[in-house]
């Protein structure tokens, strides 16, 4: 398994969070089709139960693959998750929380990003066993200063909403 510490410092710490929200999206950053949302209110509407449920199902694909094919390594999931949550909580999530509060955004914005970051780090931790997928595509969007904020259509076809 891969260390999450170096990945966190090399990738997540360097993100300029929200820097390009509302600006044109570089469509080469992900394999998914995009729908650009026009503002925070529309982004907040997209961060709903359906979006959360879709992301949970995608994450479940990772945990199922680990459970079926790499059971011994999968036993480390909870330990790694605790490490990841602590690292994020003491680091980038502070800045994200501040931004959400300062801009009077819905708590769903923070919770959605927190979930994504935890799962990005978990995908990285197990990337030598299971190829990273959807969440690494979300990482590319965050690295461009945008925020993924929903899905239009039925997964896996459809389009990713991005602000």
PDB file of C-alpha atoms in Angstrom:
ATOM      1  CA  UNK A   1       0.000   0.000   0.000  1.00  0.00           C
ATOM      2  CA  UNK A   2       1.053   3.569  -0.571  1.00  0.00           C
ATOM      3  CA  UNK A   3       1.745   6.200   2.057  1.00  0.00           C
ATOM      4  CA  UNK A   4      -0.896   8.904   2.241  1.00  0.00           C
ATOM      5  CA  UNK A   5       1.408  11.455   3.921  1.00  0.00           C
ATOM      6  CA  UNK A   6       3.590  12.194   0.906  1.00  0.00           C
ATOM      7  CA  UNK A   7       0.616  12.231  -1.440  1.00  0.00           C
ATOM      8  CA  UNK A   8      -1.212  14.647   0.858  1.00  0.00           C
ATOM      9  CA  UNK A   9       1.789  17.000   0.970  1.00  0.00           C
ATOM     10  CA  UNK A  10       2.611  16.677  -2.734  1.00  0.00           C
ATOM     11  CA  UNK A  11      -0.910  17.143  -4.062  1.00  0.00           C
ATOM     12  CA  UNK A  12      -3.617  18.272  -1.633  1.00  0.00           C
ATOM     13  CA  UNK A  13      -1.647  20.887   0.293  1.00  0.00           C
ATOM     14  CA  UNK A  14      -0.707  22.602  -2.970  1.00  0.00           C
ATOM     15  CA  UNK A  15      -4.273  23.106  -4.194  1.00  0.00           C
ATOM     16  CA  UNK A  16      -5.517  26.683  -4.427  1.00  0.00           C
ATOM     17  CA  UNK A  17      -9.000  25.854  -3.203  1.00  0.00           C
ATOM     18  CA  UNK A  18     -11.893  27.552  -5.036  1.00  0.00           C
ATOM     19  CA  UNK A  19      -9.500  29.777  -7.022  1.00  0.00           C
ATOM     20  CA  UNK A  20     -11.226  29.270 -10.377  1.00  0.00           C
ATOM     21  CA  UNK A  21     -14.829  28.670  -9.327  1.00  0.00           C
ATOM     22  CA  UNK A  22     -17.021  30.506 -11.807  1.00  0.00           C
ATOM     23  CA  UNK A  23     -14.268  30.706 -14.428  1.00  0.00           C
ATOM     24  CA  UNK A  24     -14.039  28.595 -17.607  1.00  0.00           C
ATOM     25  CA  UNK A  25     -13.149  24.949 -17.060  1.00  0.00           C
ATOM     26  CA  UNK A  26     -10.192  23.280 -18.765  1.00  0.00           C
ATOM     27  CA  UNK A  27     -12.089  20.380 -20.305  1.00  0.00           C
ATOM     28  CA  UNK A  28      -8.944  18.295 -20.732  1.00  0.00           C
ATOM     29  CA  UNK A  29      -8.632  17.691 -16.985  1.00  0.00           C
ATOM     30  CA  UNK A  30     -10.980  14.720 -16.785  1.00  0.00           C
ATOM     31  CA  UNK A  31     -12.438  11.893 -18.837  1.00  0.00           C
ATOM     32  CA  UNK A  32     -15.976  12.852 -17.838  1.00  0.00           C
ATOM     33  CA  UNK A  33     -18.285  15.188 -19.707  1.00  0.00           C
ATOM     34  CA  UNK A  34     -18.813  18.462 -17.857  1.00  0.00           C
ATOM     35  CA  UNK A  35     -21.648  20.791 -17.156  1.00  0.00           C
ATOM     36  CA  UNK A  36     -20.416  24.111 -15.807  1.00  0.00           C
ATOM     37  CA  UNK A  37     -22.679  25.495 -13.098  1.00  0.00           C
ATOM     38  CA  UNK A  38     -23.128  29.247 -12.881  1.00  0.00           C
ATOM     39  CA  UNK A  39     -22.710  30.007  -9.182  1.00  0.00           C
ATOM     40  CA  UNK A  40     -22.522  28.753  -5.634  1.00  0.00           C
ATOM     41  CA  UNK A  41     -26.294  28.425  -5.246  1.00  0.00           C
ATOM     42  CA  UNK A  42     -26.469  26.072  -8.221  1.00  0.00           C
ATOM     43  CA  UNK A  43     -23.408  24.201  -6.961  1.00  0.00           C
ATOM     44  CA  UNK A  44     -25.004  23.808  -3.537  1.00  0.00           C
ATOM     45  CA  UNK A  45     -28.187  22.411  -5.099  1.00  0.00           C
ATOM     46  CA  UNK A  46     -26.109  19.758  -6.858  1.00  0.00           C
ATOM     47  CA  UNK A  47     -24.481  18.645  -3.614  1.00  0.00           C
ATOM     48  CA  UNK A  48     -27.495  16.648  -2.568  1.00  0.00           C
ATOM     49  CA  UNK A  49     -28.557  13.151  -1.557  1.00  0.00           C
ATOM     50  CA  UNK A  50     -28.363  11.836  -5.136  1.00  0.00           C
ATOM     51  CA  UNK A  51     -24.782  13.103  -5.551  1.00  0.00           C
ATOM     52  CA  UNK A  52     -23.779  11.700  -2.172  1.00  0.00           C
ATOM     53  CA  UNK A  53     -25.397   8.366  -2.967  1.00  0.00           C
ATOM     54  CA  UNK A  54     -23.665   8.124  -6.340  1.00  0.00           C
ATOM     55  CA  UNK A  55     -20.286   8.863  -4.757  1.00  0.00           C
ATOM     56  CA  UNK A  56     -20.964   6.284  -2.042  1.00  0.00           C
ATOM     57  CA  UNK A  57     -21.680   3.654  -4.694  1.00  0.00           C
ATOM     58  CA  UNK A  58     -18.430   4.496  -6.485  1.00  0.00           C
ATOM     59  CA  UNK A  59     -16.502   4.199  -3.218  1.00  0.00           C
ATOM     60  CA  UNK A  60     -18.262   0.915  -2.500  1.00  0.00           C
ATOM     61  CA  UNK A  61     -16.790  -0.426  -5.753  1.00  0.00           C
ATOM     62  CA  UNK A  62     -13.333   0.186  -4.280  1.00  0.00           C
ATOM     63  CA  UNK A  63     -14.105  -1.444  -0.949  1.00  0.00           C
ATOM     64  CA  UNK A  64     -15.753  -4.416  -2.663  1.00  0.00           C
ATOM     65  CA  UNK A  65     -12.710  -4.981  -4.887  1.00  0.00           C
ATOM     66  CA  UNK A  66     -10.442  -4.795  -1.850  1.00  0.00           C
ATOM     67  CA  UNK A  67     -12.652  -7.136   0.167  1.00  0.00           C
ATOM     68  CA  UNK A  68     -12.816  -9.716  -2.618  1.00  0.00           C
ATOM     69  CA  UNK A  69      -9.252  -9.567  -3.934  1.00  0.00           C
ATOM     70  CA  UNK A  70      -7.040  -8.085  -1.203  1.00  0.00           C
ATOM     71  CA  UNK A  71      -8.689  -9.026   2.063  1.00  0.00           C
ATOM     72  CA  UNK A  72      -5.540  -8.776   4.206  1.00  0.00           C
ATOM     73  CA  UNK A  73      -4.741  -5.268   2.983  1.00  0.00           C
ATOM     74  CA  UNK A  74      -8.395  -4.250   3.281  1.00  0.00           C
ATOM     75  CA  UNK A  75      -8.196  -4.918   7.020  1.00  0.00           C
ATOM     76  CA  UNK A  76      -6.094  -1.746   7.254  1.00  0.00           C
ATOM     77  CA  UNK A  77      -8.948   0.419   5.871  1.00  0.00           C
ATOM     78  CA  UNK A  78     -10.191   1.744   9.224  1.00  0.00           C
ATOM     79  CA  UNK A  79      -6.682   2.485  10.481  1.00  0.00           C
ATOM     80  CA  UNK A  80      -5.799   4.382   7.309  1.00  0.00           C
ATOM     81  CA  UNK A  81      -9.140   6.218   7.358  1.00  0.00           C
ATOM     82  CA  UNK A  82      -8.479   7.479  10.889  1.00  0.00           C
ATOM     83  CA  UNK A  83      -5.012   8.666   9.845  1.00  0.00           C
ATOM     84  CA  UNK A  84      -6.465  10.411   6.786  1.00  0.00           C
ATOM     85  CA  UNK A  85      -9.249  12.130   8.751  1.00  0.00           C
ATOM     86  CA  UNK A  86      -6.760  13.415  11.319  1.00  0.00           C
ATOM     87  CA  UNK A  87      -4.378  14.691   8.638  1.00  0.00           C
ATOM     88  CA  UNK A  88      -7.155  16.456   6.736  1.00  0.00           C
ATOM     89  CA  UNK A  89      -8.783  17.854   9.882  1.00  0.00           C
ATOM     90  CA  UNK A  90      -5.517  19.391  11.037  1.00  0.00           C
ATOM     91  CA  UNK A  91      -4.712  20.642   7.542  1.00  0.00           C
ATOM     92  CA  UNK A  92      -6.584  21.606   4.391  1.00  0.00           C
ATOM     93  CA  UNK A  93     -10.053  21.080   5.825  1.00  0.00           C
ATOM     94  CA  UNK A  94      -9.470  24.035   8.162  1.00  0.00           C
ATOM     95  CA  UNK A  95      -9.057  26.343   5.159  1.00  0.00           C
ATOM     96  CA  UNK A  96     -12.016  24.787   3.384  1.00  0.00           C
ATOM     97  CA  UNK A  97     -14.199  25.147   6.480  1.00  0.00           C
ATOM     98  CA  UNK A  98     -13.162  28.789   6.847  1.00  0.00           C
ATOM     99  CA  UNK A  99     -14.026  29.501   3.201  1.00  0.00           C
ATOM    100  CA  UNK A 100     -17.422  27.799   3.504  1.00  0.00           C
ATOM    101  CA  UNK A 101     -18.272  29.742   6.668  1.00  0.00           C
ATOM    102  CA  UNK A 102     -16.957  33.084   5.374  1.00  0.00           C
ATOM    103  CA  UNK A 103     -19.025  32.762   2.203  1.00  0.00           C
ATOM    104  CA  UNK A 104     -22.114  31.500   4.062  1.00  0.00           C
ATOM    105  CA  UNK A 105     -22.251  28.317   1.999  1.00  0.00           C
ATOM    106  CA  UNK A 106     -24.261  25.251   2.872  1.00  0.00           C
ATOM    107  CA  UNK A 107     -22.543  22.740   5.185  1.00  0.00           C
ATOM    108  CA  UNK A 108     -23.113  20.268   2.326  1.00  0.00           C
ATOM    109  CA  UNK A 109     -20.269  21.961   0.437  1.00  0.00           C
ATOM    110  CA  UNK A 110     -17.795  21.219   3.227  1.00  0.00           C
ATOM    111  CA  UNK A 111     -19.137  17.701   3.788  1.00  0.00           C
ATOM    112  CA  UNK A 112     -18.985  16.840   0.094  1.00  0.00           C
ATOM    113  CA  UNK A 113     -15.396  18.038  -0.235  1.00  0.00           C
ATOM    114  CA  UNK A 114     -14.397  16.265   2.978  1.00  0.00           C
ATOM    115  CA  UNK A 115     -15.844  12.983   1.669  1.00  0.00           C
ATOM    116  CA  UNK A 116     -14.038  13.439  -1.649  1.00  0.00           C
ATOM    117  CA  UNK A 117     -10.689  14.133  -0.010  1.00  0.00           C
ATOM    118  CA  UNK A 118     -10.954  11.147   2.308  1.00  0.00           C
ATOM    119  CA  UNK A 119     -11.772   8.894  -0.618  1.00  0.00           C
ATOM    120  CA  UNK A 120      -9.053  10.392  -2.828  1.00  0.00           C
ATOM    121  CA  UNK A 121      -6.511   9.531  -0.151  1.00  0.00           C
ATOM    122  CA  UNK A 122      -7.994   6.055   0.259  1.00  0.00           C
ATOM    123  CA  UNK A 123      -7.810   5.498  -3.515  1.00  0.00           C
ATOM    124  CA  UNK A 124      -4.175   6.532  -3.344  1.00  0.00           C
ATOM    125  CA  UNK A 125      -3.431   4.276  -0.368  1.00  0.00           C
ATOM    126  CA  UNK A 126      -4.685   1.252  -2.301  1.00  0.00           C
ATOM    127  CA  UNK A 127      -3.647   2.362  -5.805  1.00  0.00           C
ATOM    128  CA  UNK A 128      -0.970  -0.328  -6.052  1.00  0.00           C
ATOM    129  CA  UNK A 129      -3.785  -2.882  -5.715  1.00  0.00           C
ATOM    130  CA  UNK A 130      -6.803  -1.227  -7.368  1.00  0.00           C
ATOM    131  CA  UNK A 131      -6.416   1.331 -10.141  1.00  0.00           C
ATOM    132  CA  UNK A 132      -7.597   4.795  -9.031  1.00  0.00           C
ATOM    133  CA  UNK A 133     -10.682   5.994 -10.822  1.00  0.00           C
ATOM    134  CA  UNK A 134     -13.474   8.484 -10.339  1.00  0.00           C
ATOM    135  CA  UNK A 135     -12.091  10.181  -7.245  1.00  0.00           C
ATOM    136  CA  UNK A 136      -8.747  10.845  -8.908  1.00  0.00           C
ATOM    137  CA  UNK A 137     -10.726  12.583 -11.648  1.00  0.00           C
ATOM    138  CA  UNK A 138     -12.333  14.715  -8.948  1.00  0.00           C
ATOM    139  CA  UNK A 139      -8.843  15.486  -7.618  1.00  0.00           C
ATOM    140  CA  UNK A 140      -7.878  16.892 -11.012  1.00  0.00           C
ATOM    141  CA  UNK A 141     -10.873  19.222 -10.837  1.00  0.00           C
ATOM    142  CA  UNK A 142      -9.937  20.403  -7.347  1.00  0.00           C
ATOM    143  CA  UNK A 143      -6.342  20.937  -8.511  1.00  0.00           C
ATOM    144  CA  UNK A 144      -7.652  23.278 -11.206  1.00  0.00           C
ATOM    145  CA  UNK A 145      -9.355  25.400  -8.534  1.00  0.00           C
ATOM    146  CA  UNK A 146     -12.867  24.138  -9.295  1.00  0.00           C
ATOM    147  CA  UNK A 147     -15.355  22.092  -7.280  1.00  0.00           C
ATOM    148  CA  UNK A 148     -17.240  19.009  -8.492  1.00  0.00           C
ATOM    149  CA  UNK A 149     -20.841  19.514  -7.445  1.00  0.00           C
ATOM    150  CA  UNK A 150     -23.165  16.907  -8.827  1.00  0.00           C
ATOM    151  CA  UNK A 151     -23.988  14.498 -11.593  1.00  0.00           C
ATOM    152  CA  UNK A 152     -26.577  14.767 -14.335  1.00  0.00           C
ATOM    153  CA  UNK A 153     -27.807  11.477 -15.685  1.00  0.00           C
ATOM    154  CA  UNK A 154     -27.378   7.910 -14.572  1.00  0.00           C
ATOM    155  CA  UNK A 155     -23.903   6.803 -13.521  1.00  0.00           C
ATOM    156  CA  UNK A 156     -21.612   6.020 -15.284  1.00  0.00           C
ATOM    157  CA  UNK A 157     -23.072   7.767 -18.313  1.00  0.00           C
ATOM    158  CA  UNK A 158     -24.014  11.357 -17.835  1.00  0.00           C
ATOM    159  CA  UNK A 159     -22.122  14.506 -16.983  1.00  0.00           C
ATOM    160  CA  UNK A 160     -20.224  15.839 -14.015  1.00  0.00           C
ATOM    161  CA  UNK A 161     -21.361  19.215 -12.704  1.00  0.00           C
ATOM    162  CA  UNK A 162     -18.438  21.529 -11.952  1.00  0.00           C
ATOM    163  CA  UNK A 163     -18.202  25.010 -10.482  1.00  0.00           C
TER     164      UNK A 163
END
